[in-house]
């Protein structure tokens, strides 16, 4: 793993997220709830875009994948069979003086990091949240909030196989909330108690698993880079064979250079046939595959790329964040990939006069049917540009009095602040083409270049 210095501090990301309405502490008016976060108006757009980008790459654009959505509450036997009841634990220690609790494997020294006090011996703490199903709160009704979405795919393996008639290799993908009663949370949305996962179980013929592991490792790294993560901010951490969980043949973390250092953004595991065999044994149902070609029944092996939505969103925010000198001030720009940007276009009329407002609002109404669009007619145009830069809007459209006569508007792009003036009739098509990667200075009929070079600060 290369030694590098993070390019942005967590304080800057948290401050921007709060200031612009990306992420708020959960239940903030009551002092917040540890390890829980709320997504604001821009945060939810960004999150939906991250999830959509993953879904497109993992399901929509592939022949060998289907999606699924399973319930958060599952039969308690699921967690018995999967091994979570017994071993989904972290080592917990408590300070004998101040009684704070810590994850033993996160401590550099064997003393309390808060007060220096002596620590108790380690004990294993199960991370699953418990609740009761039905009106009687007794042990026989205990169920769990799922700590991963993966088991929903394993227990539905046969349902999917029978209803979709898939041939190996094929995958089942799912996105959804997971819950872990983490001993310590922190680093903003990096480690929380309620979070969202995007997981995929790829079922393969035993013996082909190593090839598919390499394939998915590459695919997943390429997905991050395609959507704006710098390649040099990603690394692969191979888990030591001797320390692998009992079911795993190989595990790699894809790590990202977060402000607090290199940390896991995604896990890739070769889970063998462990989960399907465990559920088959515990449920008494057959969970295998009949291979038409070899005329044999076998239990597929599984390759699993598993990523946290919140953790990847944080990484996209970190790598998008840039500061540039701008006269006496600093221009903060979130250089989100256009597909992830929470707002794609801002319509900025240069006056609030009725005739211009009506004209600009018609453009706004037309664009927002397919592109997330904001309308802003407050403050100076410079301030409005800065606001859009700070939330990462790739295109700003200014509407001026000349527009009423020539039916053209000026489009300014975020990164180099280049500008073109184009007919309103070409606007939507042009923005969609630029978002798909067309050179910004390529003009539609009737267009002209207004600003061809980056503006001097
Ligand atoms: N089914 C395998 C599994 O759940 P994991 O490595 O425990 O594997 C997968 O979790 C991903 O989920 C992690 O790489 C991380 O992105 C995310 N994740 C796990 N725990 C999290 C937490 N407490 N807060 C936020 N994201 C978390």
Coordinates of C-alpha atoms and ligand atoms in Angstrom, one line a residue:
X1 CA 0.0 0.0 0.0
X2 CA 1.5 3.3 -1.0
X3 CA 2.1 6.0 1.7
X4 CA 0.3 9.1 0.7
X5 CA -1.1 12.1 2.5
X6 CA -4.9 12.5 2.3
X7 CA -5.9 15.4 0.1
X8 CA -8.7 16.7 2.3
X9 CA -9.5 16.8 6.0
X10 CA -12.6 15.2 7.5
X11 CA -13.4 18.6 9.1
X12 CA -13.8 20.1 5.7
X13 CA -16.0 17.3 4.4
X14 CA -18.2 17.3 7.5
X15 CA -18.5 21.1 7.4
X16 CA -19.5 21.1 3.7
X17 CA -21.9 18.2 4.2
X18 CA -23.6 20.1 7.1
X19 CA -23.5 23.5 5.5
X20 CA -25.0 22.4 2.1
X21 CA -27.4 19.8 3.4
X22 CA -25.8 16.6 2.5
X23 CA -25.7 14.9 5.9
X24 CA -27.0 15.8 9.3
X25 CA -26.6 14.0 12.7
X26 CA -29.6 11.8 13.4
X27 CA -32.2 13.3 15.8
X28 CA -30.0 16.4 16.0
X29 CA -32.4 18.5 18.0
X30 CA -32.2 15.9 20.8
X31 CA -28.4 16.0 20.7
X32 CA -27.9 13.3 18.0
X33 CA -27.8 9.6 18.2
X34 CA -24.4 8.0 18.2
X35 CA -23.6 6.2 15.0
X36 CA -26.7 7.3 13.1
X37 CA -27.0 9.9 10.3
X38 CA -29.7 11.6 8.2
X39 CA -29.2 12.4 4.6
X40 CA -30.4 15.9 3.6
X41 CA -31.8 17.1 0.3
X42 CA -28.5 17.0 -1.6
X43 CA -27.2 13.9 0.3
X44 CA -30.2 11.8 -0.7
X45 CA -29.7 12.8 -4.4
X46 CA -26.0 11.8 -4.2
X47 CA -26.8 8.6 -2.4
X48 CA -29.5 7.6 -5.0
X49 CA -27.0 8.3 -7.8
X50 CA -24.3 6.2 -6.1
X51 CA -26.8 3.3 -5.8
X52 CA -28.0 3.8 -9.3
X53 CA -24.4 3.7 -10.7
X54 CA -23.8 0.5 -8.8
X55 CA -27.1 -1.0 -9.9
X56 CA -26.5 -0.1 -13.6
X57 CA -23.0 -1.6 -13.5
X58 CA -23.9 -4.7 -11.5
X59 CA -27.4 -5.6 -12.7
X60 CA -28.8 -3.4 -15.5
X61 CA -25.9 -3.6 -18.0
X62 CA -25.2 -7.4 -17.5
X63 CA -26.7 -10.6 -18.8
X64 CA -25.5 -12.7 -15.8
X65 CA -27.2 -10.8 -12.9
X66 CA -30.5 -10.4 -11.3
X67 CA -31.6 -8.0 -8.5
X68 CA -33.6 -8.8 -5.4
X69 CA -34.8 -7.1 -2.3
X70 CA -35.2 -9.2 0.9
X71 CA -36.6 -8.2 4.3
X72 CA -34.4 -6.8 7.0
X73 CA -36.1 -9.1 9.6
X74 CA -35.3 -12.8 8.8
X75 CA -36.0 -16.1 10.6
X76 CA -33.6 -16.4 13.5
X77 CA -32.4 -19.7 12.2
X78 CA -30.8 -17.8 9.3
X79 CA -28.3 -16.3 11.7
X80 CA -27.7 -19.6 13.5
X81 CA -26.9 -21.3 10.2
X82 CA -24.8 -18.5 8.9
X83 CA -22.6 -18.4 12.0
X84 CA -23.5 -14.8 13.0
X85 CA -25.1 -15.8 16.3
X86 CA -21.9 -17.5 17.4
X87 CA -19.2 -15.5 15.8
X88 CA -20.3 -12.1 14.5
X89 CA -18.5 -10.5 17.3
X90 CA -15.8 -7.9 18.1
X91 CA -13.5 -8.0 21.1
X92 CA -14.7 -5.6 23.8
X93 CA -12.8 -4.1 26.7
X94 CA -14.0 -1.8 29.4
X95 CA -12.0 0.8 31.4
X96 CA -12.1 -0.1 35.1
X97 CA -11.9 3.7 36.0
X98 CA -14.2 5.6 33.6
X99 CA -16.2 2.6 32.3
X100 CA -15.9 3.6 28.6
X101 CA -15.9 0.6 26.2
X102 CA -13.5 0.1 23.3
X103 CA -12.9 -2.4 20.5
X104 CA -9.7 -4.1 21.7
X105 CA -8.3 -4.5 18.2
X106 CA -8.6 -0.8 17.6
X107 CA -6.4 0.2 20.5
X108 CA -2.7 0.9 20.1
X109 CA -1.9 0.3 23.8
X110 CA -3.3 -1.8 26.6
X111 CA -4.7 1.1 28.5
X112 CA -7.8 3.3 28.3
X113 CA -7.3 5.9 25.6
X114 CA -9.7 8.3 27.4
X115 CA -8.2 8.3 31.0
X116 CA -5.2 6.0 30.9
X117 CA -7.0 3.6 33.3
X118 CA -6.6 -0.2 33.4
X119 CA -8.8 -2.3 31.0
X120 CA -10.8 -5.4 31.7
X121 CA -10.0 -8.6 29.9
X122 CA -11.4 -9.0 26.4
X123 CA -14.8 -10.5 25.9
X124 CA -16.6 -11.2 22.6
X125 CA -19.5 -8.8 21.9
X126 CA -22.1 -9.8 19.3
X127 CA -22.9 -6.9 17.0
X128 CA -26.4 -7.9 16.0
X129 CA -29.3 -5.7 17.3
X130 CA -32.0 -7.7 18.9
X131 CA -35.7 -7.1 18.9
X132 CA -38.9 -9.1 19.4
X133 CA -41.4 -10.2 16.8
X134 CA -45.1 -10.0 17.8
X135 CA -46.6 -8.6 21.0
X136 CA -44.8 -11.0 23.4
X137 CA -41.4 -9.9 24.5
X138 CA -39.8 -13.1 25.5
X139 CA -36.7 -15.0 24.4
X140 CA -38.6 -17.3 22.0
X141 CA -39.6 -14.3 20.0
X142 CA -36.2 -12.7 19.7
X143 CA -35.2 -11.8 16.2
X144 CA -32.4 -9.7 14.8
X145 CA -31.9 -6.7 12.5
X146 CA -29.8 -8.1 9.7
X147 CA -26.1 -7.2 10.0
X148 CA -25.5 -7.8 6.2
X149 CA -27.8 -8.2 3.2
X150 CA -25.9 -11.2 1.9
X151 CA -28.0 -13.9 3.7
X152 CA -31.1 -12.7 1.9
X153 CA -29.5 -13.8 -1.3
X154 CA -28.3 -17.2 0.0
X155 CA -31.7 -18.2 1.4
X156 CA -33.4 -17.1 -1.9
X157 CA -30.8 -19.0 -4.1
X158 CA -33.3 -21.7 -5.2
X159 CA -36.2 -19.3 -5.6
X160 CA -34.1 -17.2 -8.0
X161 CA -32.7 -20.2 -9.8
X162 CA -36.2 -21.8 -10.3
X163 CA -37.9 -18.6 -11.4
X164 CA -35.2 -17.2 -13.7
X165 CA -33.7 -20.5 -15.0
X166 CA -30.2 -19.1 -14.8
X167 CA -27.1 -21.0 -15.8
X168 CA -23.8 -20.6 -13.8
X169 CA -22.1 -18.3 -13.5
X170 CA -24.7 -15.9 -12.4
X171 CA -25.1 -13.3 -9.6
X172 CA -27.8 -12.0 -7.3
X173 CA -27.5 -8.4 -6.2
X174 CA -29.2 -6.4 -3.5
X175 CA -29.0 -3.0 -1.9
X176 CA -30.4 -2.2 1.5
X177 CA -30.0 -1.3 5.1
X178 CA -27.9 -3.3 7.5
X179 CA -27.4 -2.7 11.3
X180 CA -24.4 -3.4 13.5
X181 CA -24.2 -2.4 17.1
X182 CA -20.6 -1.3 16.6
X183 CA -18.7 -0.9 19.9
X184 CA -17.2 2.4 18.6
X185 CA -18.4 4.4 15.7
X186 CA -16.8 7.4 14.2
X187 CA -15.2 9.2 11.3
X188 CA -18.5 10.7 10.2
X189 CA -20.5 8.2 8.1
X190 CA -17.5 5.8 7.7
X191 CA -18.6 3.5 10.6
X192 CA -22.1 3.8 11.8
X193 CA -24.7 1.5 13.4
X194 CA -27.3 1.8 10.7
X195 CA -25.9 1.9 7.2
X196 CA -26.7 0.7 3.7
X197 CA -24.9 -2.0 1.8
X198 CA -24.7 -3.0 -1.9
X199 CA -23.8 -6.7 -2.1
X200 CA -23.6 -9.3 -4.8
X201 CA -23.3 -13.0 -4.6
X202 CA -21.8 -14.5 -7.7
X203 CA -22.4 -18.2 -8.0
X204 CA -19.7 -20.1 -10.0
X205 CA -18.7 -23.7 -10.7
X206 CA -16.1 -24.9 -8.1
X207 CA -12.7 -24.7 -9.6
X208 CA -13.5 -21.5 -11.5
X209 CA -13.7 -19.4 -8.3
X210 CA -10.1 -18.1 -8.4
X211 CA -10.5 -16.7 -11.9
X212 CA -13.8 -15.0 -11.0
X213 CA -12.3 -13.5 -7.8
X214 CA -9.6 -11.7 -10.0
X215 CA -12.3 -10.6 -12.4
X216 CA -14.5 -9.0 -9.8
X217 CA -11.5 -7.4 -8.1
X218 CA -10.7 -5.6 -11.4
X219 CA -14.4 -4.8 -12.1
X220 CA -14.9 -3.2 -8.8
X221 CA -11.7 -1.1 -8.9
X222 CA -12.7 0.1 -12.4
X223 CA -16.1 1.1 -11.2
X224 CA -14.7 3.5 -8.6
X225 CA -12.3 5.0 -11.1
X226 CA -15.0 5.4 -13.7
X227 CA -17.0 7.4 -11.2
X228 CA -14.4 9.8 -10.1
X229 CA -12.1 8.0 -7.5
X230 CA -8.4 8.6 -8.2
X231 CA -6.7 5.3 -8.9
X232 CA -3.8 6.2 -6.7
X233 CA -6.3 6.6 -3.8
X234 CA -7.3 2.9 -4.1
X235 CA -5.3 -0.1 -2.9
X236 CA -5.9 -3.8 -2.3
X237 CA -5.2 -5.4 1.0
X238 CA -4.9 -9.2 0.9
X239 CA -6.0 -10.9 4.2
X240 CA -3.5 -13.3 5.6
X241 CA -4.6 -16.9 4.8
X242 CA -4.0 -18.0 8.4
X243 CA -6.5 -15.3 9.7
X244 CA -9.3 -15.9 7.3
X245 CA -12.8 -16.7 8.6
X246 CA -13.6 -20.4 8.6
X247 CA -15.7 -20.1 5.4
X248 CA -13.4 -18.0 3.4
X249 CA -10.9 -19.2 0.8
X250 CA -9.6 -15.7 0.0
X251 CA -10.5 -12.2 1.2
X252 CA -9.3 -8.8 -0.1
X253 CA -10.2 -5.4 1.1
X254 CA -10.3 -2.6 -1.5
X255 CA -9.0 0.3 0.6
X256 CA -9.3 4.0 0.0
X257 CA -7.2 6.9 1.2
X258 CA -9.8 8.5 3.5
X259 CA -8.8 11.6 5.5
X260 CA -8.0 9.4 8.5
X261 CA -5.8 7.1 6.3
X262 CA -6.2 3.9 4.3
X263 CA -9.4 2.1 5.3
X264 CA -11.7 -0.5 3.8
X265 CA -14.2 0.8 1.3
X266 CA -15.3 -2.7 0.0
X267 CA -14.7 -6.3 0.8
X268 CA -14.2 -9.1 -1.7
X269 CA -14.6 -12.6 -0.4
X270 CA -14.4 -16.0 -1.9
X271 CA -17.0 -17.8 0.4
X272 CA -16.8 -21.2 -1.2
X273 CA -20.0 -23.3 -0.8
X274 CA -20.2 -22.5 2.9
X275 CA -23.4 -20.5 3.1
X276 CA -25.5 -22.6 0.7
X277 CA -24.4 -25.8 2.5
X278 CA -25.1 -24.3 6.0
X279 CA -28.6 -23.2 4.9
X280 CA -29.3 -26.5 3.2
X281 CA -28.3 -28.4 6.3
X282 CA -30.3 -26.2 8.7
X283 CA -33.4 -25.9 6.6
X284 CA -33.5 -29.4 5.1
X285 CA -33.9 -27.9 1.6
X286 CA -31.8 -28.8 -1.3
X287 CA -29.7 -25.8 -2.4
X288 CA -27.7 -27.1 -5.3
X289 CA -27.3 -26.7 -9.0
X290 CA -27.9 -29.2 -11.8
X291 CA -25.3 -28.7 -14.5
X292 CA -26.8 -29.6 -17.9
X293 CA -23.5 -30.0 -19.5
X294 CA -21.8 -32.3 -17.1
X295 CA -25.0 -33.9 -15.9
X296 CA -24.0 -33.5 -12.2
X297 CA -25.5 -31.8 -9.1
X298 CA -23.1 -29.6 -7.1
X299 CA -23.2 -26.7 -4.7
X300 CA -21.8 -23.6 -6.4
X301 CA -19.0 -21.5 -4.9
X302 CA -19.6 -17.9 -4.3
X303 CA -17.6 -14.7 -4.9
X304 CA -18.9 -11.7 -3.0
X305 CA -18.1 -8.0 -3.6
X306 CA -19.7 -6.1 -0.7
X307 CA -19.6 -2.4 -0.3
X308 CA -21.2 0.2 2.0
X309 CA -23.2 2.9 0.3
X310 CA -22.3 5.5 3.0
X311 CA -18.6 4.6 2.9
X312 CA -18.4 4.8 -0.9
X313 CA -20.4 8.1 -0.8
X314 CA -17.8 9.5 1.6
X315 CA -15.0 8.4 -0.7
X316 CA -16.7 10.1 -3.7
X317 CA -17.0 13.3 -1.6
X318 CA -13.4 13.2 -0.5
X319 CA -12.0 12.8 -4.1
X320 CA -14.4 15.4 -5.5
X321 CA -13.4 18.1 -3.0
X322 CA -11.0 20.8 -4.4
X323 CA -10.1 24.3 -3.4
X324 CA -8.7 26.8 -5.8
X325 CA -7.6 30.4 -5.3
X326 CA -10.3 32.8 -6.7
X327 CA -9.4 36.5 -6.4
X328 CA -9.3 37.1 -2.6
X329 CA -11.4 34.1 -1.8
X330 CA -11.2 30.3 -2.3
X331 CA -13.4 28.5 -4.8
X332 CA -14.5 25.2 -3.3
X333 CA -15.6 22.8 -6.1
X334 CA -17.0 19.4 -5.7
X335 CA -15.8 17.7 -8.9
X336 CA -18.4 14.9 -8.8
X337 CA -18.7 12.8 -11.9
X338 CA -21.8 14.1 -13.7
X339 CA -23.6 10.8 -13.1
X340 CA -23.2 11.2 -9.3
X341 CA -23.6 15.0 -9.0
X342 CA -26.8 15.6 -6.9
X343 CA -27.9 18.5 -9.1
X344 CA -27.1 18.3 -12.9
X345 CA -28.1 21.7 -14.0
X346 CA -28.9 25.1 -12.4
X347 CA -31.0 27.7 -14.1
X348 CA -29.8 31.1 -13.2
X349 CA -31.9 34.1 -14.6
X350 CA -29.9 37.4 -14.4
X351 CA -33.0 39.3 -13.3
X352 CA -36.2 38.6 -11.4
X353 CA -38.3 40.6 -13.9
X354 CA -41.4 38.7 -14.8
X355 CA -40.8 38.3 -18.5
X356 CA -37.3 36.8 -17.9
X357 CA -38.6 34.7 -15.0
X358 CA -41.3 33.2 -17.1
X359 CA -38.9 32.4 -19.9
X360 CA -36.3 30.8 -17.4
X361 CA -39.0 28.8 -15.6
X362 CA -40.2 27.3 -18.8
X363 CA -36.6 26.1 -19.4
X364 CA -36.4 24.8 -15.9
X365 CA -39.7 22.8 -16.2
X366 CA -38.5 21.3 -19.4
X367 CA -35.1 20.2 -18.1
X368 CA -36.2 18.8 -14.8
X369 CA -38.3 16.0 -16.4
X370 CA -35.1 14.1 -17.0
X371 CA -32.3 16.0 -15.2
X372 CA -32.2 17.0 -11.5
X373 CA -32.4 20.8 -11.9
X374 CA -32.3 23.7 -9.5
X375 CA -33.7 27.2 -10.1
X376 CA -31.9 30.0 -8.4
X377 CA -32.6 33.7 -8.8
X378 CA -31.2 35.0 -5.6
X379 CA -28.0 37.0 -5.0
X380 CA -25.3 38.0 -7.5
X381 CA -24.5 35.6 -10.4
X382 CA -20.9 35.1 -8.9
X383 CA -22.3 33.9 -5.6
X384 CA -24.8 31.6 -7.4
X385 CA -22.0 30.1 -9.4
X386 CA -20.0 29.5 -6.2
X387 CA -22.9 27.9 -4.5
X388 CA -23.4 25.5 -7.4
X389 CA -19.6 24.8 -7.6
X390 CA -19.7 23.8 -3.9
X391 CA -22.5 21.3 -4.4
X392 CA -20.9 20.0 -7.6
X393 CA -23.4 21.0 -10.2
X394 CA -21.7 20.3 -13.6
X395 CA -23.6 22.9 -15.6
X396 CA -25.1 26.3 -14.9
X397 CA -27.4 27.9 -17.5
X398 CA -27.7 31.7 -17.4
X399 CA -30.7 33.4 -18.9
X400 CA -30.3 37.1 -19.8
X401 CA -32.5 39.7 -21.6
X402 CA -30.7 38.9 -24.8
X403 CA -32.2 35.4 -24.4
X404 CA -35.7 36.8 -24.9
X405 CA -34.6 38.0 -28.3
X406 CA -32.2 35.3 -29.7
X407 CA -33.7 32.4 -27.8
X408 CA -30.2 31.3 -26.7
X409 CA -28.7 30.8 -23.2
X410 CA -25.2 30.6 -21.8
X411 CA -24.0 27.3 -20.4
X412 CA -21.0 27.3 -18.0
X413 CA -19.2 24.2 -17.0
X414 CA -18.0 23.7 -13.5
X415 CA -14.4 22.5 -13.7
X416 CA -12.7 25.0 -16.0
X417 CA -15.5 27.5 -16.1
X418 CA -15.7 27.4 -19.9
X419 CA -18.9 28.9 -21.5
X420 CA -20.9 28.3 -24.6
X421 CA -24.1 30.1 -25.8
X422 CA -26.6 27.8 -27.5
X423 CA -30.2 27.8 -28.7
X424 CA -32.8 26.8 -26.0
X425 CA -34.1 24.2 -28.3
X426 CA -30.7 22.4 -28.2
X427 CA -30.2 22.8 -24.4
X428 CA -31.4 19.5 -23.0
X429 CA -29.8 17.4 -25.8
X430 CA -26.6 19.3 -25.4
X431 CA -26.4 18.9 -21.7
X432 CA -27.2 15.2 -21.9
X433 CA -24.4 14.8 -24.5
X434 CA -21.9 16.6 -22.3
X435 CA -22.8 14.5 -19.3
X436 CA -22.1 11.4 -21.5
X437 CA -18.6 12.7 -22.2
X438 CA -18.9 15.0 -25.2
X439 CA -16.2 17.8 -25.4
X440 CA -17.7 20.8 -23.8
X441 CA -16.7 23.1 -26.6
X442 CA -18.3 21.0 -29.3
X443 CA -21.3 23.2 -30.4
X444 CA -24.8 22.3 -31.5
X445 CA -26.2 24.1 -34.5
X446 CA -26.6 27.9 -33.7
X447 CA -24.1 27.7 -30.9
X448 CA -21.0 29.8 -30.2
X449 CA -18.1 29.7 -27.8
X450 CA -18.1 32.4 -25.1
X451 CA -15.2 31.4 -22.9
X452 CA -12.8 28.9 -24.5
X453 CA -10.0 28.9 -21.9
X454 CA -10.0 28.6 -18.1
X455 CA -10.6 32.0 -16.5
X456 CA -7.6 33.5 -14.7
X457 CA -8.2 33.6 -10.9
Ligands
LIG1 N1 -21.5 -9.8 3.5 C1 -20.1 -9.4 3.7 C2 -20.0 -8.2 4.6 O1 -21.0 -7.7 5.1 P1 -18.3 -6.5 5.5 O2 -16.8 -6.3 5.1 O3 -18.5 -6.8 7.0 O4 -18.7 -7.7 4.6 C3 -19.1 -4.9 3.7 O5 -19.1 -5.3 5.0 C4 -19.0 -3.5 3.5 O6 -20.1 -2.8 4.3 C5 -17.7 -2.8 4.1 O7 -16.7 -2.9 3.2 C6 -18.2 -1.4 4.3 O8 -18.1 -0.7 3.1 C7 -19.6 -1.6 4.8 N2 -19.8 -1.5 6.2 C8 -19.6 -2.5 7.1 N3 -19.8 -2.1 8.4 C9 -20.1 -0.8 8.3 C10 -20.4 0.2 9.3 N4 -20.5 -0.1 10.6 N5 -20.7 1.4 8.8 C11 -20.7 1.7 7.5 N6 -20.4 0.8 6.5 C12 -20.1 -0.4 6.9

